[in-house]
Short mmCIF file of C-alpha atoms in Angstrom, two decimals:
data_model
loop_
_atom_site.label_atom_id
_atom_site.label_comp_id
_atom_site.label_asym_id
_atom_site.label_seq_id
_atom_site.Cartn_x
_atom_site.Cartn_y
_atom_site.Cartn_z
CA MET A 18 -12.49 7.26 -24.99
CA LEU A 19 -10.07 7.59 -27.90
CA LEU A 20 -7.21 5.08 -27.73
CA PRO A 21 -4.39 4.35 -30.21
CA PHE A 22 -5.63 0.88 -31.27
CA ASP A 23 -3.11 0.57 -34.09
CA GLU A 24 -3.36 -3.23 -34.24
CA PHE A 25 -7.09 -3.16 -35.12
CA ASP A 26 -8.57 -2.18 -38.50
CA ILE A 27 -12.06 -1.63 -37.10
CA ILE A 28 -13.89 -1.96 -33.79
CA LEU A 29 -17.49 -3.17 -33.82
CA GLY A 30 -19.68 -1.64 -31.14
CA MET A 31 -22.57 -3.22 -29.25
CA ASP A 32 -25.17 -1.34 -31.33
CA TRP A 33 -23.77 -2.75 -34.59
CA LEU A 34 -23.53 -6.29 -33.18
CA THR A 35 -27.15 -6.10 -32.00
CA LEU A 36 -28.38 -4.72 -35.33
CA HIS A 37 -26.80 -7.58 -37.28
CA ASP A 38 -27.77 -10.28 -34.76
CA ALA A 39 -24.17 -11.32 -34.10
CA ILE A 40 -23.62 -14.56 -32.18
CA ILE A 41 -20.42 -14.45 -30.10
CA ASN A 42 -18.83 -17.69 -28.88
CA SER A 43 -16.17 -16.76 -26.35
CA LYS A 44 -14.95 -20.32 -25.85
CA ARG A 45 -14.30 -20.91 -29.57
CA LYS A 46 -13.40 -17.25 -30.17
CA THR A 47 -15.80 -16.95 -33.10
CA ILE A 48 -18.46 -14.46 -34.24
CA ASP A 49 -21.34 -15.59 -36.49
CA LEU A 50 -22.86 -12.83 -38.64
CA ARG A 51 -26.12 -13.37 -40.54
CA CYS A 52 -26.01 -12.03 -44.11
CA GLN A 53 -29.00 -10.63 -46.05
CA ASN A 54 -29.51 -14.00 -47.80
CA ASP A 55 -29.62 -15.69 -44.35
CA GLU A 56 -26.21 -17.27 -44.84
CA ILE A 57 -23.94 -17.39 -41.78
CA ASN A 58 -20.53 -15.81 -42.08
CA ARG A 59 -18.22 -17.05 -39.32
CA ILE A 60 -15.23 -14.98 -38.23
CA GLU A 61 -12.55 -16.82 -36.25
CA TYR A 62 -9.83 -15.25 -34.14
CA ASN A 63 -6.57 -17.17 -33.93
CA ASP A 64 -4.03 -14.53 -32.91
CA LEU A 65 -3.57 -14.88 -29.16
CA ASN A 66 -0.38 -12.84 -28.98
CA GLY A 67 -1.84 -9.40 -29.65
CA LEU A 68 -0.96 -6.83 -26.99
CA PRO A 69 -3.63 -4.36 -25.83
CA ALA A 70 -3.03 -0.64 -26.10
CA VAL A 71 -2.11 0.92 -22.75
CA ILE A 72 -2.27 4.55 -21.68
CA SER A 73 -1.09 6.18 -18.47
CA LEU A 74 -3.36 6.96 -15.54
CA MET A 75 -2.87 10.69 -16.03
CA LEU A 76 -3.88 10.51 -19.71
CA ALA A 77 -6.94 8.41 -18.82
CA ARG A 78 -7.95 10.98 -16.21
CA LYS A 79 -7.63 13.70 -18.86
CA TYR A 80 -10.01 11.82 -21.18
CA VAL A 81 -12.53 11.28 -18.36
CA ARG A 82 -12.52 14.98 -17.53
CA LYS A 83 -13.40 15.67 -21.16
CA GLY A 84 -16.49 13.47 -20.85
CA CYS A 85 -15.20 10.07 -21.99
CA LYS A 86 -16.69 7.04 -20.27
CA ALA A 87 -14.32 4.78 -18.35
CA PHE A 88 -14.90 1.38 -16.75
CA PHE A 89 -12.84 -0.39 -14.10
CA ALA A 90 -12.60 -4.18 -14.00
CA TYR A 91 -10.67 -6.28 -11.50
CA VAL A 92 -9.70 -9.58 -13.16
CA LEU A 93 -8.51 -12.47 -11.02
CA ASP A 94 -7.39 -15.86 -12.32
CA SER A 95 -9.11 -18.31 -9.97
CA LYS A 96 -6.84 -21.15 -11.10
CA VAL A 97 -3.67 -19.40 -9.93
CA THR A 98 -2.78 -20.19 -6.33
CA GLU A 99 -1.30 -17.50 -4.10
CA ARG A 100 2.46 -17.83 -3.78
CA LYS A 101 3.78 -18.21 -0.25
CA ILE A 102 6.98 -16.72 1.08
CA GLU A 103 8.63 -20.15 1.03
CA SER A 104 8.26 -20.28 -2.76
CA VAL A 105 10.56 -17.27 -3.32
CA PRO A 106 14.16 -18.57 -3.03
CA ILE A 107 15.77 -15.16 -2.49
CA VAL A 108 13.37 -14.31 0.34
CA CYS A 109 14.32 -17.57 2.08
CA GLU A 110 17.91 -16.31 2.23
CA TYR A 111 16.82 -13.43 4.49
CA PRO A 112 14.68 -14.97 7.27
CA ASP A 113 15.89 -12.33 9.74
CA VAL A 114 14.35 -9.59 7.58
CA PHE A 115 10.88 -11.18 7.91
CA PRO A 116 10.31 -11.81 11.63
CA LYS A 117 6.82 -12.90 12.65
CA GLU A 118 6.77 -10.25 15.37
CA LEU A 119 8.85 -7.23 16.38
CA LEU A 120 10.65 -8.11 19.59
CA GLY A 121 11.89 -4.69 20.65
CA LEU A 122 12.56 -1.06 19.82
CA PRO A 123 14.16 -0.31 16.45
CA PRO A 124 17.79 0.86 16.24
CA ILE A 125 18.51 4.59 16.20
CA GLN A 126 18.18 5.88 12.62
CA GLU A 127 19.08 9.17 10.96
CA VAL A 128 15.38 10.10 11.12
CA GLU A 129 13.56 10.18 14.47
CA PHE A 130 9.95 11.07 15.18
CA GLY A 131 9.78 14.39 16.99
CA ILE A 132 6.78 16.29 18.35
CA GLU A 133 7.42 20.01 17.88
CA LEU A 134 4.81 22.11 19.66
CA MET A 135 3.47 25.53 18.79
CA PRO A 136 4.71 28.42 20.99
CA ARG A 137 3.35 28.80 24.54
CA MET A 138 1.73 25.35 24.70
CA THR A 139 1.43 23.55 28.03
CA PRO A 140 0.92 19.83 28.76
CA ILE A 141 -2.62 18.50 28.43
CA SER A 142 -4.11 15.53 30.24
CA ILE A 143 -7.52 14.11 29.33
CA ALA A 144 -9.48 11.61 31.40
CA SER A 145 -9.73 8.06 30.10
CA TYR A 146 -12.82 6.82 28.29
CA ARG A 147 -15.05 4.31 30.02
CA MET A 148 -14.51 0.67 29.09
CA ALA A 149 -16.51 -2.53 29.31
CA PRO A 150 -15.10 -5.42 31.39
CA THR A 151 -14.12 -7.29 28.22
CA GLU A 152 -12.22 -4.22 26.97
CA LEU A 153 -10.41 -3.85 30.29
CA LYS A 154 -9.31 -7.47 30.06
CA GLU A 155 -8.08 -6.96 26.51
CA LEU A 156 -6.31 -3.74 27.55
CA LYS A 157 -4.38 -5.55 30.25
CA ALA A 158 -3.30 -8.28 27.84
CA GLN A 159 -2.16 -5.88 25.12
CA LEU A 160 -0.34 -3.60 27.56
CA GLN A 161 1.53 -6.57 28.99
CA LYS A 162 2.53 -7.68 25.49
CA LEU A 163 3.75 -4.18 24.55
CA THR A 164 5.62 -3.83 27.85
CA ASP A 165 7.38 -7.16 27.40
CA ARG A 166 8.66 -6.01 24.00
CA GLY A 167 9.85 -2.66 25.31
CA PHE A 168 7.37 -0.57 23.32
CA VAL A 169 5.61 0.71 26.45
CA GLN A 170 6.93 1.73 29.86
CA LEU A 171 5.49 3.19 33.05
CA SER A 172 5.35 7.00 32.88
CA PHE A 173 4.70 9.86 35.30
CA SER A 174 4.48 12.48 32.54
CA PRO A 175 2.04 15.41 32.92
CA TRP A 176 0.83 14.59 29.41
CA GLY A 177 -2.02 12.14 28.91
CA ALA A 178 -4.31 11.05 26.06
CA PRO A 179 -7.38 8.78 26.26
CA MET A 180 -7.36 5.30 24.79
CA LEU A 181 -10.06 3.34 22.99
CA PHE A 182 -10.50 0.07 21.14
CA VAL A 183 -11.46 -0.29 17.48
CA LYS A 184 -12.91 -3.61 16.36
CA LYS A 185 -11.15 -5.09 13.34
CA LYS A 186 -12.78 -7.15 10.57
CA ASN A 187 -11.59 -10.42 12.10
CA GLY A 188 -13.25 -9.59 15.42
CA THR A 189 -10.08 -8.73 17.36
CA MET A 190 -9.59 -5.38 19.07
CA ARG A 191 -7.08 -2.77 17.92
CA MET A 192 -5.81 -0.46 20.65
CA SER A 193 -5.77 3.19 19.57
CA ILE A 194 -4.78 6.39 21.35
CA ASP A 195 -6.79 9.57 20.82
CA TYR A 196 -4.09 12.17 20.22
CA ARG A 197 -6.36 14.73 18.56
CA GLN A 198 -5.73 17.40 21.21
CA LEU A 199 -1.97 16.92 21.00
CA ASN A 200 -2.15 17.03 17.20
CA LYS A 201 -3.89 20.42 17.34
CA MET A 202 -0.87 21.98 19.08
CA THR A 203 1.77 20.18 16.99
CA ILE A 204 3.57 21.94 14.12
CA ASN A 205 2.96 19.96 10.93
CA ASN A 206 5.88 18.29 9.22
CA LYS A 207 6.13 19.59 5.63
CA TYR A 208 7.70 16.45 4.15
CA PRO A 209 5.46 15.66 1.14
CA LEU A 210 3.82 12.29 0.63
CA PRO A 211 4.20 10.89 -2.90
CA TRP A 212 1.48 11.37 -5.54
CA ILE A 213 -0.30 8.08 -6.26
CA ASP A 214 -0.52 8.99 -9.97
CA ASP A 215 3.25 9.36 -10.24
CA LEU A 216 3.84 6.03 -8.50
CA PHE A 217 1.48 4.21 -10.88
CA ASP A 218 3.17 5.79 -13.90
CA GLN A 219 6.47 4.27 -12.76
CA LEU A 220 4.90 0.80 -12.97
CA LYS A 221 3.87 1.23 -16.61
CA ARG A 222 5.15 -1.60 -18.86
CA VAL A 223 6.47 -3.52 -15.85
CA ILE A 224 6.29 -7.31 -16.14
CA VAL A 225 7.30 -8.52 -12.66
CA PHE A 226 6.75 -6.78 -9.35
CA LEU A 227 6.65 -7.62 -5.64
CA LYS A 228 5.25 -5.71 -2.66
CA ILE A 229 6.80 -5.72 0.81
CA ASP A 230 4.52 -4.47 3.58
CA LEU A 231 6.61 -3.41 6.57
CA ARG A 232 5.35 -5.07 9.74
CA SER A 233 3.94 -2.56 12.25
CA GLY A 234 5.56 0.40 10.51
CA TYR A 235 4.83 2.85 13.31
CA TYR A 236 6.53 0.62 15.87
CA GLN A 237 9.66 0.86 13.70
CA LEU A 238 9.76 4.65 13.98
CA ARG A 239 11.69 5.68 17.07
CA VAL A 240 10.50 8.70 19.08
CA LYS A 241 13.04 11.31 20.17
CA ASP A 242 13.96 10.85 23.82
CA SER A 243 13.03 14.46 24.58
CA ASP A 244 9.52 13.93 23.17
CA VAL A 245 8.74 10.58 24.81
CA PRO A 246 7.03 12.27 27.83
CA LYS A 247 4.43 13.79 25.47
CA THR A 248 3.05 10.37 24.60
CA THR A 249 2.41 7.08 26.31
CA PHE A 250 2.02 4.91 23.20
CA ARG A 251 3.71 5.25 19.85
CA THR A 252 0.92 5.31 17.29
CA ARG A 253 -0.57 7.49 14.52
CA LEU A 254 0.32 10.92 15.79
CA THR A 255 0.44 14.01 13.60
CA ASN A 256 3.56 13.93 11.37
CA ALA A 257 4.10 10.19 11.79
CA LEU A 258 3.17 9.59 8.14
CA ALA A 259 5.52 12.27 6.87
CA VAL A 260 8.44 11.31 9.10
CA PHE A 261 8.13 7.60 8.30
CA THR A 262 7.96 8.34 4.56
CA ASP A 263 11.06 10.52 4.90
CA LEU A 264 12.89 7.66 6.64
CA MET A 265 11.93 5.11 3.97
CA ASN A 266 12.95 7.45 1.15
CA ARG A 267 16.35 8.01 2.76
CA ILE A 268 16.93 4.28 3.20
CA PHE A 269 16.04 3.45 -0.43
CA ARG A 270 17.26 6.72 -2.01
CA GLN A 271 19.65 5.04 -4.47
CA TYR A 272 16.91 2.69 -5.77
CA LEU A 273 13.98 5.12 -6.08
CA ASP A 274 12.75 5.75 -9.63
CA ARG A 275 14.89 2.83 -10.80
CA PHE A 276 13.11 -0.24 -9.47
CA VAL A 277 11.64 0.75 -6.08
CA VAL A 278 8.49 2.67 -5.15
CA VAL A 279 7.85 3.53 -1.49
CA PHE A 280 4.44 4.60 -0.16
CA ILE A 281 4.47 4.96 3.64
CA ASP A 282 5.13 1.36 4.84
CA ASP A 283 4.68 -0.40 1.48
CA ILE A 284 7.67 -1.14 -0.75
CA PHE A 285 7.08 -2.07 -4.42
CA ILE A 286 9.90 -3.69 -6.38
CA TYR A 287 9.32 -3.70 -10.14
CA SER A 288 11.40 -5.17 -12.97
CA ARG A 289 11.33 -5.96 -16.69
CA ASP A 290 11.90 -9.71 -16.26
CA GLU A 291 12.29 -12.35 -13.55
CA THR A 292 16.11 -12.44 -13.68
CA GLU A 293 16.32 -8.69 -13.16
CA HIS A 294 13.62 -8.89 -10.48
CA ALA A 295 15.62 -11.44 -8.50
CA GLU A 296 18.60 -9.07 -8.38
CA HIS A 297 16.41 -6.09 -7.44
CA LEU A 298 14.74 -8.07 -4.65
CA ARG A 299 18.13 -9.13 -3.31
CA LEU A 300 19.33 -5.50 -3.14
CA VAL A 301 16.18 -4.42 -1.27
CA LEU A 302 16.42 -7.26 1.25
CA GLN A 303 20.12 -6.54 1.84
CA THR A 304 19.21 -2.92 2.55
CA LEU A 305 16.46 -3.93 5.00
CA ARG A 306 18.83 -6.31 6.74
CA ALA A 307 21.47 -3.58 7.11
CA LYS A 308 18.91 -1.16 8.62
#
């Protein structure tokens, strides 16, 4: 892959290093090369401030399509401890924006989740799936918890979708509603989801960034009152992704493409330095508090 390595005079490949029996010492940052008279020529590297050449994701994809080889490496500094929320002073000023649990329905926003059906569709009701005794016990507990918070209420609607449990990595059970039949008769929302490539390009040359993952994003998307009878639980129905993305983009409209990237229920705040990042984070948290 051709890259603009302007800071290097020459790049030695693995074939050349093998041919000349090069000895590389990563700790000392030296390379020993054996000359024809068997003398050792040591090359030391002392410049630790050199910046690597960086290209955009779209340009890299272009090179790969032309046949260039690309390698992906995830580097993690094991000596760096993960920062907790208490270590970010600005975040500590907004404890109400970071509740441990959602305690009730969200306020009415300018965007509501509606279920618009295709013409001449009638209510559908599908029998429940069979459950093991342990699943029935878990169902009762989760329903009680959702009812106490106001997310679920008793309904006599002619609509009905089956429910099932999905086991999570930590062993707990996630309750999920099978709305596939309802989705088939729902008109798709045309609001476009953002391109991942474009979002990554915005983060190019960024020094400081922070990600906010909205807690239970789909529970923060209110269903239109007229469409509540079509569903018993508020979950991943058709159009939920598009409507929620529309809502987030409206809330953060003035900050998008400046220092905020929104992808569904994830909010990225990026800045050129820590001072600027503190101000950007404060603006985002003030917006979340207001909404």
